[in-house]
Amino acid sequence: MATAVTVPAAAERWEVRDWARRAWSLSPVLAVIALLLVPAIGGAEGGTGGTGTLADAASGLLVLISLVRVLRSGARPLTRAAAVVLGLPVLGICLAAITSNDPAASLPGVARYVQVFVLVPAAVVLMVRDRRDFAVVAWALVGLALLQGAVGVTQYLTGTGASYMGEDVRAVGTFGPTDVMGMATVVSYGLVVVTGIALGSGRGRVRTAALVCAGLLFLPLVLSFSRGAWIATVLACAIQLVLSGPRRAARVALVVGALAVVLVGGLGVGSAMVKERAGSITQVAAAPDQSVTDRYTMWAAAGRMWRSEPLTGVGLKGFPQYRDANASLALSSGSDTAGAGAAFQRQPLLSPHNMYLLVLSEQGLVGLLTVAGSWVALLVAALRRRAREARGAGGGDCALVAIGLLSWQLVDFLYADIGGPSTVLLSVVFGLAAWWSLAEVKRA
């Protein structure tokens, strides 16, 4: 009888110690995630702009620590495929900077792009060793999403959020009104992660915890009033559901539908505003709001910039400089931001709010093929590894998480681009997905 009680208790203690040891080993990565809880000082810059946050500083330390570990171990740091795919964006980035009309002004853009799409993802790949390490980072993303989501829901309930339709009810977490996509992005990442874990995990407790977290994260995502995040999350989770099997997909879809009906329809959580925001998604030609008009005007301007310099673009950080010369009179001077502890201000429109068009206008076809090509290569590699793992044993949750995160980001890039304090988290997500896609995965 004593053995029956002692053995499980000892196993549980060993598992707790193992997670603590792994968390310590991954502390440079976890520090980047945790520091995103610290409110950013100042406005978020659009396009390739940086913000100089504590999380950005921690990402630089992460790169340095990973480099030191590689030099001390003496082992080959990355596989050949990983080096090629992660290093590919450097070609387009550097070429666009060299051919820019103002190379000196492009240098900050070079640093930002290399940080976000090359150095930090590579550092995360080097820090993560196996599936248990992957799980630690993934659950850290969920923890950040829950905390930011809790702040966002509180903002909605107390009327202390960012201004939306004349009321301070928009959930933005600690990111403030100048980075309204920050909390929506973080919560979406968390929701995609727990969806992948719930669909791919074989353990009951883990699946139950993931489902509970999914229910908690659904509400702040709705209250973010972010159309792009809604669309990307629905499509990413749909892809995860399809990959997990049709029966499970049907069951989860019913649960999510019931949850939406209870929260929005039954309890009336933001129902009028949510209905208006969702309806505006289809109002492109018939009386679109000013934000939609601005977005399509900037998209057209980005297209004109690309046509003027089709191969290498107008240069990194060149969109703001060339915007007025290529945009129509329909473009407003900026967007209004207020609430969440900040005074009213006009936020300048410094990017097209479409990552593909931003890359195309500033880096041309070469940049689009190298930078966006790297992202597509990651997704293809993740799908191929998932297919191989499906014929073997395990790895289902890692595969669905990685594919879901990549799918979410590639869809969201149709409505958003880099810029703001939350950008550094994108690099961690790319690194986590790149580990599954390209690294020599070890079974824990």
mmCIF file of N, CA and C in Angstrom, residues 6 29 34 40 55-56 75 148 165 215 235 270 320 324 359:
data_model
loop_
_atom_site.group_PDB
_atom_site.id
_atom_site.type_symbol
_atom_site.label_atom_id
_atom_site.label_comp_id
_atom_site.label_asym_id
_atom_site.label_seq_id
_atom_site.Cartn_x
_atom_site.Cartn_y
_atom_site.Cartn_z
ATOM 1 N N THR A 6 3.597 6.006 -2.650
ATOM 2 C CA THR A 6 4.889 6.675 -2.749
ATOM 3 C C THR A 6 5.351 6.842 -4.187
ATOM 4 N N VAL A 29 14.678 32.762 -22.832
ATOM 5 C CA VAL A 29 13.481 32.835 -23.681
ATOM 6 C C VAL A 29 12.279 33.274 -22.852
ATOM 7 N N ALA A 34 8.015 37.095 -20.429
ATOM 8 C CA ALA A 34 7.525 37.694 -19.186
ATOM 9 C C ALA A 34 7.608 39.217 -19.208
ATOM 10 N N ALA A 40 4.757 49.390 -22.034
ATOM 11 C CA ALA A 40 5.747 50.087 -22.844
ATOM 12 C C ALA A 40 5.637 51.588 -22.624
ATOM 13 N N ALA A 55 11.621 43.939 -23.185
ATOM 14 C CA ALA A 55 11.573 42.659 -23.890
ATOM 15 C C ALA A 55 12.539 42.640 -25.071
ATOM 16 N N ASP A 56 12.679 43.777 -25.767
ATOM 17 C CA ASP A 56 13.656 43.857 -26.859
ATOM 18 C C ASP A 56 15.072 43.690 -26.322
ATOM 19 N N ALA A 75 29.565 22.243 -30.910
ATOM 20 C CA ALA A 75 28.762 21.437 -31.830
ATOM 21 C C ALA A 75 28.213 22.316 -32.953
ATOM 22 N N GLN A 148 -2.479 38.903 -19.805
ATOM 23 C CA GLN A 148 -2.877 40.039 -20.632
ATOM 24 C C GLN A 148 -4.390 40.037 -20.867
ATOM 25 N N MET A 165 -15.506 53.482 -30.383
ATOM 26 C CA MET A 165 -16.858 53.976 -30.595
ATOM 27 C C MET A 165 -17.286 54.948 -29.481
ATOM 28 N N GLY A 215 -11.256 28.416 -23.067
ATOM 29 C CA GLY A 215 -12.472 29.117 -22.683
ATOM 30 C C GLY A 215 -12.195 30.469 -22.074
ATOM 31 N N LEU A 235 -9.187 30.880 -38.742
ATOM 32 C CA LEU A 235 -8.582 30.076 -39.801
ATOM 33 C C LEU A 235 -7.489 29.159 -39.261
ATOM 34 N N GLY A 270 -20.504 42.537 -24.774
ATOM 35 C CA GLY A 270 -20.111 43.350 -25.918
ATOM 36 C C GLY A 270 -20.873 43.028 -27.180
ATOM 37 N N PRO A 320 7.119 55.438 -45.055
ATOM 38 C CA PRO A 320 6.628 56.750 -44.605
ATOM 39 C C PRO A 320 7.089 57.893 -45.508
ATOM 40 N N ASP A 324 3.036 59.791 -48.989
ATOM 41 C CA ASP A 324 2.200 60.893 -49.463
ATOM 42 C C ASP A 324 2.270 61.068 -50.979
ATOM 43 N N VAL A 359 6.817 44.543 -47.188
ATOM 44 C CA VAL A 359 8.055 43.953 -47.715
ATOM 45 C C VAL A 359 8.180 44.225 -49.203
#
